[in-house]
Backbone as a printed PyTorch tensor [residue, N CA C, xyz], in Angstrom:
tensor([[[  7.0050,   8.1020, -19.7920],
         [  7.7590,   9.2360, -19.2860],
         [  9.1070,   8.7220, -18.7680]],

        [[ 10.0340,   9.0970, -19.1490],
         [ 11.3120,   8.2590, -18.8740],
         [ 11.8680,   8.7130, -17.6630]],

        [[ 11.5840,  10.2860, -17.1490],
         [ 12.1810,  10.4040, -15.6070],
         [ 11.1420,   9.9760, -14.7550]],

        [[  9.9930,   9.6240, -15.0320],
         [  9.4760,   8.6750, -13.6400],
         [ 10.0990,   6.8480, -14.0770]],

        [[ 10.2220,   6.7200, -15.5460],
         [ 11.1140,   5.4850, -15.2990],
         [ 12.0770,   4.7660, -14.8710]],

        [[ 12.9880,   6.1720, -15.0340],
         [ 14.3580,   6.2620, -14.4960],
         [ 14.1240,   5.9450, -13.0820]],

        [[ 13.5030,   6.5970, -12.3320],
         [ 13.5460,   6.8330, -10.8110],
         [ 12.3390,   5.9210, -10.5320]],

        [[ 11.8670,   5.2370, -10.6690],
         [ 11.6510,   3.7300, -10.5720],
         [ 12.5000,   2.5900, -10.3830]],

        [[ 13.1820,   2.8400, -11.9290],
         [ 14.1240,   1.4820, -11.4390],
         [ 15.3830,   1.7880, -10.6390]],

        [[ 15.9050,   3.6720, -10.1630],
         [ 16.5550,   3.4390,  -9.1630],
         [ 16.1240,   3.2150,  -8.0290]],

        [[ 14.3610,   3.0690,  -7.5670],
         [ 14.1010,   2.8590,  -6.5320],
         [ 13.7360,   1.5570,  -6.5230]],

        [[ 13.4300,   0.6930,  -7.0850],
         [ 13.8230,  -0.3700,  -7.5190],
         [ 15.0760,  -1.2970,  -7.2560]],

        [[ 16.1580,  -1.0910,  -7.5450],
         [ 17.2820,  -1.2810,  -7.3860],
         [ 17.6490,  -0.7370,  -5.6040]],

        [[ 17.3040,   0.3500,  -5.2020],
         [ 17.4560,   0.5130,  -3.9120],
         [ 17.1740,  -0.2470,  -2.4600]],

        [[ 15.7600,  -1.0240,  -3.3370],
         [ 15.1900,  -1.6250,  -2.4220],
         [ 15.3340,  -2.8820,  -2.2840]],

        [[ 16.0190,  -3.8180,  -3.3750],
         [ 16.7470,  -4.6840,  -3.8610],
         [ 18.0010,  -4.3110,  -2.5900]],

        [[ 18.4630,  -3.6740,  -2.3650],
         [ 19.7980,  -3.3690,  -2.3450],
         [ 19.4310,  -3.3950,  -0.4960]],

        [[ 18.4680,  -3.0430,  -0.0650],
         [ 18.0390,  -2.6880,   1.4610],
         [ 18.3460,  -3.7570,   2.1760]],

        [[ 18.8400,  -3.8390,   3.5720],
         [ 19.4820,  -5.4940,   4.0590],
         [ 18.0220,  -5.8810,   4.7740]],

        [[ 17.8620,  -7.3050,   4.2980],
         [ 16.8460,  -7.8880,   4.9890],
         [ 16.3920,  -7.5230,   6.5620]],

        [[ 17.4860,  -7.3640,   7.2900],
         [ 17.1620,  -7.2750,   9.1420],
         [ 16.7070,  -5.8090,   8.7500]],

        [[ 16.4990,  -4.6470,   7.6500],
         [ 15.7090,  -3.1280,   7.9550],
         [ 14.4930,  -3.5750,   7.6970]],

        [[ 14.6820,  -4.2190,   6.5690],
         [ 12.8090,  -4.5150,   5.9680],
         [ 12.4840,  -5.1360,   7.2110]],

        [[ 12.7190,  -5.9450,   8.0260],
         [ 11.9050,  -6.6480,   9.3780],
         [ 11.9690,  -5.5440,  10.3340]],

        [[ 13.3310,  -4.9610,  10.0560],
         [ 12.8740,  -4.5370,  11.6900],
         [ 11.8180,  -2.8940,  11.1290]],

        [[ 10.9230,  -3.0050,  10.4640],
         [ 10.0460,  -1.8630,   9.9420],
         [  8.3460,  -2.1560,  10.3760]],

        [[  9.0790,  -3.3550,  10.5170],
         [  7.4380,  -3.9470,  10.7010],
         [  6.5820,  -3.8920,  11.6470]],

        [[  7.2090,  -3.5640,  12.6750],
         [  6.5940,  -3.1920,  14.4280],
         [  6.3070,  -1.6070,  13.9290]],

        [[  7.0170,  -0.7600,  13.7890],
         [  6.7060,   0.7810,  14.1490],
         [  5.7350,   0.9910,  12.7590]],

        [[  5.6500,   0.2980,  11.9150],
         [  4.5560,   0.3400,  10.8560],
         [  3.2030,   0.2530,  11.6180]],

        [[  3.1880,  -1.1340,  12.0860],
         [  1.9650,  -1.8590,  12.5170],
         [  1.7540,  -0.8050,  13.8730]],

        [[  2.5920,  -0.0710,  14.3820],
         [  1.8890,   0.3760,  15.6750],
         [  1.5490,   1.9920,  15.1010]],

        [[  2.0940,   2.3600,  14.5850],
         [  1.9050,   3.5730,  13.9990],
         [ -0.0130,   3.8140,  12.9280]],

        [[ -0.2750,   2.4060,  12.0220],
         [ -0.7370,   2.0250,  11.4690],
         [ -2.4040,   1.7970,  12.5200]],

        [[ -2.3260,   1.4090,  13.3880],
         [ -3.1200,   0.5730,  14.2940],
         [ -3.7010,   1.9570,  14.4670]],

        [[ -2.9810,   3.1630,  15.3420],
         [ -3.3910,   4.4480,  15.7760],
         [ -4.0480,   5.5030,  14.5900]],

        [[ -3.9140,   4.9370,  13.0430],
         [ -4.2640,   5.8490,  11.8810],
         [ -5.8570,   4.7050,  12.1560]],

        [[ -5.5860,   3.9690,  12.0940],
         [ -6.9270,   3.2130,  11.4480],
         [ -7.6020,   1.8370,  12.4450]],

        [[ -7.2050,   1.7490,  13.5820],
         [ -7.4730,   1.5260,  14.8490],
         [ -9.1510,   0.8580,  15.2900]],

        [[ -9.5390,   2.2560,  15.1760],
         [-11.2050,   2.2080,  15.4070],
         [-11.9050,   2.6480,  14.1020]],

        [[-11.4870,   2.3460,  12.8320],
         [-12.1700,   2.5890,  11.6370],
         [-13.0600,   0.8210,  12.1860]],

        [[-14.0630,   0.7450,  10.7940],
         [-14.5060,   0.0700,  10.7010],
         [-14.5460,  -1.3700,   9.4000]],

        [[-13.4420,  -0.1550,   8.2640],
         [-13.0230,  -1.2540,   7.4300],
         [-12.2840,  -0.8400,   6.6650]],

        [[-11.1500,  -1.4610,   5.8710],
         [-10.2620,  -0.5060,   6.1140],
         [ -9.4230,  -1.8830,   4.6520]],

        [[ -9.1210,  -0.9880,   3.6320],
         [ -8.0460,  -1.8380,   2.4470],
         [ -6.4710,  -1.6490,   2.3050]],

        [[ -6.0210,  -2.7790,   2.6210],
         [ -4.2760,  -2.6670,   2.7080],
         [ -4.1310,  -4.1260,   1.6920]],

        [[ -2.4710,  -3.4080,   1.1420],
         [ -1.6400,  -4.6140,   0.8960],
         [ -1.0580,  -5.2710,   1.5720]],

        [[ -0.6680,  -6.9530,   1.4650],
         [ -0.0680,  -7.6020,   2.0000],
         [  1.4930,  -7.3520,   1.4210]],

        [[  2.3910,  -6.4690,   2.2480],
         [  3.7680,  -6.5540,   1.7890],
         [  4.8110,  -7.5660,   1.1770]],

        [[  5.1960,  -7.8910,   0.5010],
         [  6.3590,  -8.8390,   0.2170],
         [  7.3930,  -8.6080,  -0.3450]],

        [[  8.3700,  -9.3380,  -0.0210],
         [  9.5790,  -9.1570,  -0.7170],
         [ 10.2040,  -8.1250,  -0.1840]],

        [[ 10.6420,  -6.9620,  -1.2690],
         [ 11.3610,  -5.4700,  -0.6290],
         [ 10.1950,  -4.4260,  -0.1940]],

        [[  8.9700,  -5.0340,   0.1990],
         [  8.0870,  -3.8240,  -0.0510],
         [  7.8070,  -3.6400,   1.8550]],

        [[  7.1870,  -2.6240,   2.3810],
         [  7.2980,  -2.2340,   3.5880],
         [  6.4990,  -3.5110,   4.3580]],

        [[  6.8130,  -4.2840,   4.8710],
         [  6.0180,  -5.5570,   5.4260],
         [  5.0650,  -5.0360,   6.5160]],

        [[  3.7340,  -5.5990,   6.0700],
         [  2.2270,  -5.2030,   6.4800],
         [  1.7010,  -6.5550,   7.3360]],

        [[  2.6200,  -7.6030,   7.5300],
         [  1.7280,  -8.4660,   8.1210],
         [  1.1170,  -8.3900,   9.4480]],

        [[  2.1940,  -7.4630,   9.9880],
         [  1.6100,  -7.0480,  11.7780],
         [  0.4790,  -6.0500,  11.4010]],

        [[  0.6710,  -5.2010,  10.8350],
         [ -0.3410,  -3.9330,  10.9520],
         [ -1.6060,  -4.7710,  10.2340]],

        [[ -1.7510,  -5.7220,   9.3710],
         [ -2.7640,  -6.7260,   8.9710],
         [ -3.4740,  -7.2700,   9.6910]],

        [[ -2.4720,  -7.9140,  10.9390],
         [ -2.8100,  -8.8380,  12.0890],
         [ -3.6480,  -7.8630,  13.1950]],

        [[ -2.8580,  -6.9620,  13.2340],
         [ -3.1100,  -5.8800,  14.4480],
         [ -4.9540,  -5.1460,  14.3550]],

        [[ -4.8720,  -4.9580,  12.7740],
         [ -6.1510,  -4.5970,  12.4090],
         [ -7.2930,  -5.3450,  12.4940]],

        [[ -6.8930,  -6.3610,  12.0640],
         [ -8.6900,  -7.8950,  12.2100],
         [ -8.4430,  -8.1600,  13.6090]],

        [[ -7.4890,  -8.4540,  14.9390],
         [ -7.5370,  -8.4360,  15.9270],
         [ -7.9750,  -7.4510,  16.6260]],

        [[ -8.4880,  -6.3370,  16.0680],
         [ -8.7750,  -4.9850,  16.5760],
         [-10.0630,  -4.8670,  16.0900]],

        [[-10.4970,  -5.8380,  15.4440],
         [-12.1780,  -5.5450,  14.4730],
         [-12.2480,  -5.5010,  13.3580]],

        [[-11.2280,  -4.6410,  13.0190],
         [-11.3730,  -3.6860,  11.9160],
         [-11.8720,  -5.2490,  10.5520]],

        [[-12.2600,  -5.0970,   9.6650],
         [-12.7560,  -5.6820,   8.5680],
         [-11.8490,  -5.1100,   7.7320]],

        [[-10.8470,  -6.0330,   7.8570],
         [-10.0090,  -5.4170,   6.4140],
         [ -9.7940,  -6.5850,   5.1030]],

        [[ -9.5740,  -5.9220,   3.9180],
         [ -9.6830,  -6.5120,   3.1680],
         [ -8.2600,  -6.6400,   1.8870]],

        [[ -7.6990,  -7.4560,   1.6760],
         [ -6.9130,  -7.3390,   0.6470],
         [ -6.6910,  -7.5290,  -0.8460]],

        [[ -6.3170,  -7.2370,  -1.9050],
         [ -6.7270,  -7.2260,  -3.0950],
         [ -5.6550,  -8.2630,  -3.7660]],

        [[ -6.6910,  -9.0910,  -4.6720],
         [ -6.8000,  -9.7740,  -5.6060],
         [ -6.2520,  -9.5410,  -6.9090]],

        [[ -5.2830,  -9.7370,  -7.5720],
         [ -4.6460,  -9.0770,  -8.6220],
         [ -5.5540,  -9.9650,  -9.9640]],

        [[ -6.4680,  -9.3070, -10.8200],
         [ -7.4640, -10.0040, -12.0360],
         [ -7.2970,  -8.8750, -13.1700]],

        [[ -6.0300,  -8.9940, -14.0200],
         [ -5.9960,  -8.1510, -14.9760],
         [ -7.3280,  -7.6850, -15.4550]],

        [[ -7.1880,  -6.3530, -15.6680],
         [ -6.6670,  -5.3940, -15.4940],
         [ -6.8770,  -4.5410, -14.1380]],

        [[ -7.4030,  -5.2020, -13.3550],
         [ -7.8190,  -4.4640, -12.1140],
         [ -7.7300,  -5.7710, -10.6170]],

        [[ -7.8920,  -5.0600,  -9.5320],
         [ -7.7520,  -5.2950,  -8.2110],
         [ -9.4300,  -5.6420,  -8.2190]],

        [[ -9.5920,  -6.8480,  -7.5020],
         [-10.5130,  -7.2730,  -6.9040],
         [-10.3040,  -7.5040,  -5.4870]],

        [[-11.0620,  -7.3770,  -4.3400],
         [-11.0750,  -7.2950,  -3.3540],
         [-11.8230,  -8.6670,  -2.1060]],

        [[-11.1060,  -9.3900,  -1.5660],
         [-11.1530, -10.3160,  -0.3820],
         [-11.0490,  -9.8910,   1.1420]],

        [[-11.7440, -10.4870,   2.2090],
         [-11.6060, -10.1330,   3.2370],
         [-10.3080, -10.9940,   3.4790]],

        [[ -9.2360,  -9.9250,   4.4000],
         [ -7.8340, -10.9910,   5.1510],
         [ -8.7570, -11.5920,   6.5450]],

        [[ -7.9420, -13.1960,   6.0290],
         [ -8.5800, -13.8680,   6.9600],
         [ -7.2510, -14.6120,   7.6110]],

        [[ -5.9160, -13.8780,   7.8150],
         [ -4.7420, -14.4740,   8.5070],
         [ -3.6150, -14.3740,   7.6300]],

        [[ -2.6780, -14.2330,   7.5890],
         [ -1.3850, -14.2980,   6.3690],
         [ -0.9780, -15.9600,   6.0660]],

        [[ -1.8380, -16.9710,   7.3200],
         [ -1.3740, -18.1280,   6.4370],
         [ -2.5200, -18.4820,   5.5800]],

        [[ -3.3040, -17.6410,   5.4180],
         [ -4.3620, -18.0720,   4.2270],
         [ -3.8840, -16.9920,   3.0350]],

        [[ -3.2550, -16.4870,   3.0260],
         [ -3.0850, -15.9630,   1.4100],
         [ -2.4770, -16.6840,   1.0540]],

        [[ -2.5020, -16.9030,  -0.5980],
         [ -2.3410, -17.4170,  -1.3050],
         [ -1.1830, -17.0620,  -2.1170]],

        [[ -0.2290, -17.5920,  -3.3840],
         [  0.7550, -16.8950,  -4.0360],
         [ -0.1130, -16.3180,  -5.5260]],

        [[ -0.1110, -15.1750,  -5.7840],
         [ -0.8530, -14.3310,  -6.8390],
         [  0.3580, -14.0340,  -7.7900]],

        [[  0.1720, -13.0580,  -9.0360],
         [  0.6690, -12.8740, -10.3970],
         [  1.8520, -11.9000,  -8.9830]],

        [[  2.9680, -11.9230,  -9.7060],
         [  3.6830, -10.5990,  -9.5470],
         [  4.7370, -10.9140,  -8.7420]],

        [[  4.7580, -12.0890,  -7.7290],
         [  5.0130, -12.9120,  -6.4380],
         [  4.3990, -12.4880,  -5.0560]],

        [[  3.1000, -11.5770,  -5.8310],
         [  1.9820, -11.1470,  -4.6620],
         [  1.2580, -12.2990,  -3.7130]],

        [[  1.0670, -11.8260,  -2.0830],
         [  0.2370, -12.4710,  -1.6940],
         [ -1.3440, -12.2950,  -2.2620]],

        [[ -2.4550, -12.8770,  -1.6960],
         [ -3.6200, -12.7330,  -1.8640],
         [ -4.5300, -13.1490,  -1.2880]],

        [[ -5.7800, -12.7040,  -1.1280],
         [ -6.8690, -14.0960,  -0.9380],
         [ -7.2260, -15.1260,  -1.6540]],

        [[ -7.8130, -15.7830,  -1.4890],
         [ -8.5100, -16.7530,  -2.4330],
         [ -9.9470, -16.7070,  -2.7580]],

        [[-10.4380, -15.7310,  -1.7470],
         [-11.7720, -14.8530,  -1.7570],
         [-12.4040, -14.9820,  -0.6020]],

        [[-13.3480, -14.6940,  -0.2620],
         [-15.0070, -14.2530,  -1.5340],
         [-14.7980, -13.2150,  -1.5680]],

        [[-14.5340, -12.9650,  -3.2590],
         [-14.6920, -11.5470,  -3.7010],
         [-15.7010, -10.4460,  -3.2830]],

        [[-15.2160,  -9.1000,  -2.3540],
         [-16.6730,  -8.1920,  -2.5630],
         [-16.4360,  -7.2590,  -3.4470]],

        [[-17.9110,  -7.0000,  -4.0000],
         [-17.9660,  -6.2940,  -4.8630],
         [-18.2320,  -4.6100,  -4.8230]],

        [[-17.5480,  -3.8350,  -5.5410],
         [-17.9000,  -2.1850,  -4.6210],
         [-17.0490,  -2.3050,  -3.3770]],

        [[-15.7840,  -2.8810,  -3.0640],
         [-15.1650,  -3.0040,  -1.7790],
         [-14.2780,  -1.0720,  -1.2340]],

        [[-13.9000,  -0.9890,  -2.7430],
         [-13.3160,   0.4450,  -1.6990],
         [-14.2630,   1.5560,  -1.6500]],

        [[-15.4300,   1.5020,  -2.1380],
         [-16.5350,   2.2670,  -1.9730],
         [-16.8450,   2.4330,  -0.5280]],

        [[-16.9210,   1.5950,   0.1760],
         [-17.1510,   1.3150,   1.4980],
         [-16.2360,   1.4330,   2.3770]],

        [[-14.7770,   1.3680,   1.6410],
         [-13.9040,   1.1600,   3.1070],
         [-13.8920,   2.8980,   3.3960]],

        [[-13.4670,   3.1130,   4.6430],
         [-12.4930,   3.7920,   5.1490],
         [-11.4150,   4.5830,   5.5730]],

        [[-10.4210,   3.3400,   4.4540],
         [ -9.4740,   3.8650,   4.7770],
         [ -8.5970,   3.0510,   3.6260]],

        [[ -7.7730,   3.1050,   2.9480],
         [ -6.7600,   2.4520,   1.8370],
         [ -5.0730,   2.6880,   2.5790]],

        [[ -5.1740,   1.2790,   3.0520],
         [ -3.0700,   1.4280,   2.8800],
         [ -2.4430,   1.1940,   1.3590]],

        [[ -2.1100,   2.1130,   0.4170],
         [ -1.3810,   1.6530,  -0.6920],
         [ -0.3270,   1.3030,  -0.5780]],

        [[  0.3060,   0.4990,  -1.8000],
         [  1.5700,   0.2560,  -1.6330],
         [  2.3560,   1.4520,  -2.4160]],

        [[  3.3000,   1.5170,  -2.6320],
         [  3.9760,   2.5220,  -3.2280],
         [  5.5710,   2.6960,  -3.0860]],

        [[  6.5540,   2.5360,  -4.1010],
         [  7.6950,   3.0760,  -4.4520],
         [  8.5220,   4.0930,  -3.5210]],

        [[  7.5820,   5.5870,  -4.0170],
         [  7.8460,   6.4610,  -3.0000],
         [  6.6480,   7.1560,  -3.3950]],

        [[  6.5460,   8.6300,  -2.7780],
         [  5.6410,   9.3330,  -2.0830],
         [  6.1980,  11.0830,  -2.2320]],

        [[  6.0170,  11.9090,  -2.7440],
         [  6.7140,  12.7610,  -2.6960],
         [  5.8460,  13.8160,  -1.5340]],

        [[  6.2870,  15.1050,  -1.1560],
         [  5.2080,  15.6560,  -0.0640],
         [  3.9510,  16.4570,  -1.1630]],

        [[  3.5250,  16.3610,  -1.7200],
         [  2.7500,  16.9800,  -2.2920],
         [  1.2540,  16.1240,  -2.4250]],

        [[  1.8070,  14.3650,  -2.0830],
         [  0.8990,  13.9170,  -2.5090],
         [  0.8660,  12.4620,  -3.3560]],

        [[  2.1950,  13.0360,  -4.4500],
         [  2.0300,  11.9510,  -5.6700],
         [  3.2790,  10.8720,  -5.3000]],

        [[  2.0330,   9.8080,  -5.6820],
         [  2.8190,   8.2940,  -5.3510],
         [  3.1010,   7.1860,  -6.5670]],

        [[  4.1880,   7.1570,  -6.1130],
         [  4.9110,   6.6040,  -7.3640],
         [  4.6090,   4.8500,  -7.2850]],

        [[  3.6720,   4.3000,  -8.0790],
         [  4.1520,   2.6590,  -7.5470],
         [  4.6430,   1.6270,  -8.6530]],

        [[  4.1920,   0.6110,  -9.2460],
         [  4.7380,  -0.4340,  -9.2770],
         [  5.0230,  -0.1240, -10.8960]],

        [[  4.3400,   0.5810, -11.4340],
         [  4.3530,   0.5290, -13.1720],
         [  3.1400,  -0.0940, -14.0040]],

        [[  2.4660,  -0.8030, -13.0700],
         [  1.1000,  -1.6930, -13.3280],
         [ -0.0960,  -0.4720, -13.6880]],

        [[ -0.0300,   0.2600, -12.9370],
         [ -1.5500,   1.0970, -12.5420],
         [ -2.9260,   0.5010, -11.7030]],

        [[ -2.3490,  -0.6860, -11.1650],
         [ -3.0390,  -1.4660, -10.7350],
         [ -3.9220,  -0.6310,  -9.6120]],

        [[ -3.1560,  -0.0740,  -8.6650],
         [ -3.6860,   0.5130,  -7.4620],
         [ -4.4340,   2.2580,  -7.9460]],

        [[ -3.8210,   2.5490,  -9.0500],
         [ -4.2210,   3.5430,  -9.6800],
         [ -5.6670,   3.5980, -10.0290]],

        [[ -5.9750,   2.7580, -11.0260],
         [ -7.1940,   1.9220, -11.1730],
         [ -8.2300,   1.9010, -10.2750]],

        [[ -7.7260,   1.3150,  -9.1760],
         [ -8.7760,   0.5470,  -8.6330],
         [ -9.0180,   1.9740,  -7.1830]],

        [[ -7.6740,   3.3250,  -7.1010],
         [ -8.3070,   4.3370,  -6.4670],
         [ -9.0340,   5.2480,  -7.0520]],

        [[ -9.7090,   5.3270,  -8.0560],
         [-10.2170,   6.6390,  -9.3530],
         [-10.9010,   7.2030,  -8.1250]],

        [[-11.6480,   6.1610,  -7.8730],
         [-13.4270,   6.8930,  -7.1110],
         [-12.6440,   6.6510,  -5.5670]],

        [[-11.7830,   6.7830,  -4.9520],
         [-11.8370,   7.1200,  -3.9270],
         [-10.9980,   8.5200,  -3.5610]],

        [[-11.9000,   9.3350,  -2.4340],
         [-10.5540,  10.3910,  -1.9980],
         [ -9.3060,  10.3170,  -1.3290]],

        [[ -8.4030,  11.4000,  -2.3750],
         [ -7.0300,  11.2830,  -1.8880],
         [ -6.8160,  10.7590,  -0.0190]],

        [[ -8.0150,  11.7950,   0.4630],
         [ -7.6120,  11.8650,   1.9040],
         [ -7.9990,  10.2350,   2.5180]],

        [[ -8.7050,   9.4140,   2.1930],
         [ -8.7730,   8.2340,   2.6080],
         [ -7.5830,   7.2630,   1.9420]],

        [[ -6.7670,   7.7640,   1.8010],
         [ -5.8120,   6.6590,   0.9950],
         [ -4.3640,   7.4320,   1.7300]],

        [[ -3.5120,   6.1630,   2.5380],
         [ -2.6230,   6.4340,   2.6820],
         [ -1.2360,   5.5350,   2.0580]],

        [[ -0.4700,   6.0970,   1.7880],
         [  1.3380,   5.3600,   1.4240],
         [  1.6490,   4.4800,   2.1620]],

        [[  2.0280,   3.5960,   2.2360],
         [  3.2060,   3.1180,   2.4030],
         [  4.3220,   3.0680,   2.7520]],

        [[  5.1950,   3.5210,   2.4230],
         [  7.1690,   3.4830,   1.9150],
         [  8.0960,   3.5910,   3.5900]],

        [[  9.3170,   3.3330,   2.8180],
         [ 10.4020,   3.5370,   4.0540],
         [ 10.4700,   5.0850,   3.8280]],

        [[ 11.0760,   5.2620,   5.3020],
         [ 11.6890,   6.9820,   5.3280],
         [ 12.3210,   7.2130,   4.1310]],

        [[ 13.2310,   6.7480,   3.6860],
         [ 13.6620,   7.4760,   2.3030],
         [ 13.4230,   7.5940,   1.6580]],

        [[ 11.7920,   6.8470,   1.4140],
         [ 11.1860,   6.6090,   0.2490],
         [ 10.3480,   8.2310,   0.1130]],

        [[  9.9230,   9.2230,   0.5110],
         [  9.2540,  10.3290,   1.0080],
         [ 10.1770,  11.6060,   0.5690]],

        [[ 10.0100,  11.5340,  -0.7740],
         [ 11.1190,  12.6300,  -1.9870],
         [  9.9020,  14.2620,  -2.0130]],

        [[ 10.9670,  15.0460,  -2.2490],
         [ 10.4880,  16.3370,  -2.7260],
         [  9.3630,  16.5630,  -3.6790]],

        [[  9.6000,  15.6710,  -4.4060],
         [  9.0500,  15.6200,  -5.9720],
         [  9.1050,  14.3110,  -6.5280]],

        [[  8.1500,  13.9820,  -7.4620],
         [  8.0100,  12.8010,  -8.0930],
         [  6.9250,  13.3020,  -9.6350]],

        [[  7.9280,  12.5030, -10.3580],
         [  7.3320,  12.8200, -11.9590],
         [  5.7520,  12.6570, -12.1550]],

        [[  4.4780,  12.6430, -12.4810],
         [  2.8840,  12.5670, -12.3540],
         [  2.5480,  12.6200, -13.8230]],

        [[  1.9560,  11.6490, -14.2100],
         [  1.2850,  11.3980, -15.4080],
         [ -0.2200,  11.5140, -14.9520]],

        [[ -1.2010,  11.7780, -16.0430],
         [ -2.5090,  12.2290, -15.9440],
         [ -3.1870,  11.5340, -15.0250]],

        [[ -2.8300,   9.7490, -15.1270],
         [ -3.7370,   8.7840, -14.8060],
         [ -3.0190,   8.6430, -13.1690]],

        [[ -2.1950,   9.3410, -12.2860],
         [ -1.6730,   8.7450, -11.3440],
         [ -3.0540,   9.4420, -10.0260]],

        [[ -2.7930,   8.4220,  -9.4850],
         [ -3.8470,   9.2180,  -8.2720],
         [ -2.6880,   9.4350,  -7.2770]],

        [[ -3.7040,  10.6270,  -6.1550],
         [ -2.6300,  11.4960,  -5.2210],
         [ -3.5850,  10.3270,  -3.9580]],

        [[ -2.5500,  10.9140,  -2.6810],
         [ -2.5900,  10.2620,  -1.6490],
         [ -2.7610,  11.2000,  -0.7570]],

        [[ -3.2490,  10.8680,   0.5830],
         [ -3.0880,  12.2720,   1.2160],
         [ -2.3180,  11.7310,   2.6710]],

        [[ -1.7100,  10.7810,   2.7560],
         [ -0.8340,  10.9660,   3.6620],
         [  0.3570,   9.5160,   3.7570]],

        [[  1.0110,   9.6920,   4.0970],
         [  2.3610,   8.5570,   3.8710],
         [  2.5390,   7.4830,   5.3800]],

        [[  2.3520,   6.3480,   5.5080],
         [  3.2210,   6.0050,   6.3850],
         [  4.1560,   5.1740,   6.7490]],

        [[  4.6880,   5.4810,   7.3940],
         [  6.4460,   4.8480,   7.1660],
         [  6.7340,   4.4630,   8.6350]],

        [[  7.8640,   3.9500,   8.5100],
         [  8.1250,   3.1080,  10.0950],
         [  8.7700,   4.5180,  11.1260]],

        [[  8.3740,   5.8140,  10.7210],
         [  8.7630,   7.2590,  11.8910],
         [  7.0790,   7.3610,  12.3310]],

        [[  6.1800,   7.0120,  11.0990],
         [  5.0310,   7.5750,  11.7730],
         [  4.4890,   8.1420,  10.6330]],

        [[  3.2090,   8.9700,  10.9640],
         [  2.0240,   9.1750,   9.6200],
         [  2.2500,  10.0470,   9.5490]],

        [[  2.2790,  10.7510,   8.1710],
         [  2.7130,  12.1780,   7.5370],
         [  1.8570,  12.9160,   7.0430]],

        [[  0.6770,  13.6990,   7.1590],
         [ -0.3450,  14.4100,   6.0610],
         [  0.5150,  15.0090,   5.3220]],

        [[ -0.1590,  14.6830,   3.7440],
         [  0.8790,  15.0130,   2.4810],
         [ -0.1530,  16.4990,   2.0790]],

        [[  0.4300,  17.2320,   1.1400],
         [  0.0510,  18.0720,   0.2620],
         [ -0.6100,  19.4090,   0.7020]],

        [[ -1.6370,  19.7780,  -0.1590],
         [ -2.3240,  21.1980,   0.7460],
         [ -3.4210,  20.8370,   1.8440]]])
């Protein structure tokens, strides 16, 4: 579909373009915002941020210091396999210039969780989240509900509308360094 391609690689290019001191300074009102969504869950699947993507290492930290059993995913074409985070200096460098675990893989991991932090591009209010081009996270949400899966993105990332192909899964709420958003109906 070429207008969700298009508006990929301008968000892409945007985030490229974002000055290093925003991407850091995102990382406190993430992680505290983050802590209060999923706090007293009991287990709970996020990405490890890198690069231009919304940095998760506090809200990571904040969560296993809080109990929570969280777990991060394993990139094993064609799909996400799932590790418990056991600190950000134990991930590892993965395909993509992703962090990772190194394992022990569980098996059936988002069956059980909670709660899903995705990563994601942007987020439009309806729901649909735009991410990497992989389908990776797509994949690996089929069997979970929208409402246990939240976004990611910076404030600007949180558009009117976003293009949706058959295979995209919806989200049911966004969060960003203002705070958590319930998306859609």
């Amino acid at each position: 579909m070429d207008a969700k391609r298009l508006l990929r690689s301008r968000l892409i290019a945007a985030r490229g373009a974002r000055p290093a001191v925003e991407i850091a300074r995102a990382q406190t009102p993430l992680a505290e915002h983050g802590i209060v969504v999923a706090g007293r869950l009991s287990r709970v699947a996020a990405f490890a941020g890198v690069g231009t993507e919304p940095p998760t290492r506090e809200l990571l930290d904040r969560l296993r210091d809080a109990g929570v059993h969280v777990l991060v995913p394993i990139v094993a074409e064609p799909r996400l396999l799932w590790a418990p985070y056991d600190g950000w200096e134990r991930l590892v460098p993965g395909p993509f210039g992703l962090l990772q675990p190194d394992g022990p893989v569980q098996p059936d991991a988002l069956a059980s969780v909670d709660l899903v932090f995705a990563p994601a591009l942007a987020v439009d209010v309806h729901g649909n989240r735009l991410g990497w081009g992989k389908a990776h996270f797509d994949r690996a949400l089929v069997d979970v509900e929208p409402s246990r899966v939240v976004a990611v993105v910076f404030d600007d990332e949180v558009l009117d509308e976003i293009p949706v192909e058959p295979h995209d899964r919806p989200v049911g709420a966004v969060l960003t360094p203002s705070g958590l958003r319930r998306l859609g109906g």
